[in-house]
Short mmCIF file of C-alpha atoms in Angstrom, two decimals:
data_model
loop_
_atom_site.label_atom_id
_atom_site.label_comp_id
_atom_site.label_asym_id
_atom_site.label_seq_id
_atom_site.Cartn_x
_atom_site.Cartn_y
_atom_site.Cartn_z
CA MET A 1 0.00 0.00 0.00
CA ALA A 2 1.27 3.48 -0.86
CA ASP A 3 2.22 5.90 1.90
CA PRO A 4 -1.09 7.59 2.85
CA GLY A 5 0.67 10.95 3.01
CA GLY A 6 2.62 10.47 -0.20
CA PRO A 7 1.99 12.16 -3.53
CA ALA A 8 0.18 9.11 -4.92
CA ALA A 9 -2.50 9.38 -2.23
CA ARG A 10 -5.48 11.64 -2.93
CA VAL A 11 -7.73 13.20 -0.32
CA ARG A 12 -10.97 15.12 -0.20
CA VAL A 13 -10.95 17.81 2.49
CA GLU A 14 -14.06 19.53 3.81
CA THR A 15 -14.63 22.60 5.92
CA THR A 16 -17.60 24.80 6.73
CA THR A 17 -17.69 28.51 7.38
CA ASP A 18 -20.20 31.19 8.30
CA GLY A 19 -20.72 32.83 4.93
CA ARG A 20 -20.37 32.56 1.18
CA ALA A 21 -17.64 35.21 0.94
CA ALA A 22 -15.49 33.41 3.53
CA ALA A 23 -16.03 30.06 1.79
CA GLU A 24 -15.11 31.52 -1.60
CA ALA A 25 -12.00 33.19 -0.12
CA ILE A 26 -10.81 29.84 1.26
CA ALA A 27 -11.56 28.05 -2.03
CA ARG A 28 -9.76 30.63 -4.15
CA SER A 29 -6.75 30.79 -1.82
CA VAL A 30 -6.12 27.04 -1.65
CA VAL A 31 -6.32 26.67 -5.42
CA ASP A 32 -4.19 29.78 -6.02
CA ARG A 33 -1.48 28.41 -3.70
CA ARG A 34 -1.68 24.96 -5.36
CA LEU A 35 -2.68 23.39 -2.05
CA ALA A 36 -5.77 21.96 -3.78
CA ALA A 37 -6.44 21.22 -7.43
CA CYS A 38 -10.13 22.05 -7.09
CA ALA A 39 -12.38 23.57 -4.44
CA GLN A 40 -16.16 23.66 -4.57
CA VAL A 41 -18.40 25.93 -2.52
CA SER A 42 -21.98 24.99 -1.72
CA GLY A 43 -24.64 26.27 0.59
CA PRO A 44 -26.26 27.50 2.47
CA ILE A 45 -26.64 24.48 4.72
CA THR A 46 -27.89 24.28 8.29
CA SER A 47 -25.46 22.70 10.74
CA PHE A 48 -26.57 21.35 14.11
CA TYR A 49 -23.80 20.76 16.64
CA ARG A 50 -23.00 20.86 20.33
CA TRP A 51 -20.81 23.79 21.41
CA GLU A 52 -20.13 25.07 24.91
CA GLY A 53 -22.74 22.72 26.39
CA ALA A 54 -25.65 23.63 24.14
CA VAL A 55 -27.01 22.44 20.82
CA GLN A 56 -26.48 25.11 18.17
CA ALA A 57 -28.04 25.54 14.73
CA ASP A 58 -26.32 27.84 12.25
CA GLU A 59 -26.37 28.58 8.55
CA GLU A 60 -23.04 27.68 7.00
CA TRP A 61 -21.33 27.18 3.64
CA THR A 62 -19.30 24.10 2.72
CA VAL A 63 -15.96 24.05 0.94
CA VAL A 64 -14.82 20.72 -0.54
CA MET A 65 -11.19 20.61 -1.66
CA LYS A 66 -9.34 17.87 -3.54
CA THR A 67 -5.60 17.51 -3.02
CA ALA A 68 -2.64 15.14 -3.04
CA GLY A 69 -1.73 13.41 0.21
CA ASP A 70 1.63 15.11 0.50
CA ARG A 71 -0.08 18.55 0.39
CA LEU A 72 -2.57 17.76 3.15
CA ALA A 73 -0.62 19.16 6.12
CA ASP A 74 0.04 22.45 4.31
CA LEU A 75 -3.60 22.67 3.18
CA VAL A 76 -4.90 22.10 6.71
CA ALA A 77 -2.51 24.70 8.15
CA HIS A 78 -3.51 27.25 5.52
CA VAL A 79 -7.26 26.71 6.00
CA ARG A 80 -6.81 27.01 9.77
CA ASP A 81 -4.93 30.31 9.31
CA LEU A 82 -7.70 31.71 7.09
CA HIS A 83 -10.62 30.42 9.14
CA SER A 84 -12.60 32.62 11.53
CA TYR A 85 -13.77 29.76 13.81
CA ASP A 86 -11.97 28.88 17.06
CA VAL A 87 -12.14 25.18 16.15
CA PRO A 88 -12.89 24.86 12.43
CA GLU A 89 -14.11 21.63 10.92
CA ILE A 90 -11.30 20.41 8.69
CA ILE A 91 -11.82 16.76 7.77
CA ALA A 92 -9.81 14.74 5.26
CA VAL A 93 -11.23 11.61 3.66
CA PRO A 94 -9.05 9.34 1.51
CA VAL A 95 -9.97 8.92 -2.14
CA VAL A 96 -9.75 5.21 -2.87
CA GLY A 97 -10.34 5.39 -6.60
CA GLY A 98 -11.61 7.38 -9.53
CA ASP A 99 -10.86 8.32 -13.09
CA PRO A 100 -7.09 7.91 -13.59
CA ASP A 101 -6.87 11.04 -15.76
CA TYR A 102 -8.63 13.15 -13.12
CA LEU A 103 -6.45 11.76 -10.33
CA ALA A 104 -3.31 12.49 -12.38
CA TRP A 105 -4.55 16.04 -13.04
CA LEU A 106 -5.22 16.48 -9.32
CA ALA A 107 -1.66 15.47 -8.46
CA ASP A 108 -0.17 17.67 -11.20
CA GLU A 109 -2.13 20.75 -10.11
CA THR A 110 -0.94 20.47 -6.53
CA ARG A 111 2.76 20.49 -7.40
CA PRO A 112 4.60 23.73 -6.67
CA ALA A 113 4.78 26.02 -9.70
CA GLY A 114 8.00 26.14 -11.66
#
C-alpha cells in the first residue's frame, strides 16, 4: 500500500464557514497556492452541533477541496490560518479510486509552480 501521506494518495478535504464570501475566499486561496487542485463551494446548509454545552443551529457554507496526500498538512494549516472559527471543521477523507486522468490532473495541479 502506498504511503497515505505520499503524492500518490489523494484526499478530499471539507470545511464549513459562516458565509459565502469566507467560503469563496478559502476556495480561491487554496487553489491559487496549489494546495488543492479544485475547491467547490456549496450552501447555504444548516449545521446542528453541540458547542459550549448547548445544541447550536447555524447557517453555513461548505468548501470541498481535492488535493494530493503530501499537500494535506500544508492545506490544513492554511485553512486554519484563514478560518474565523476557534475550532474549524477540517476533515480529510481518503480517495480510494476514480478516473485515472482526473487523479493524475489532481496530483499535477498540486505540485509547486516552476
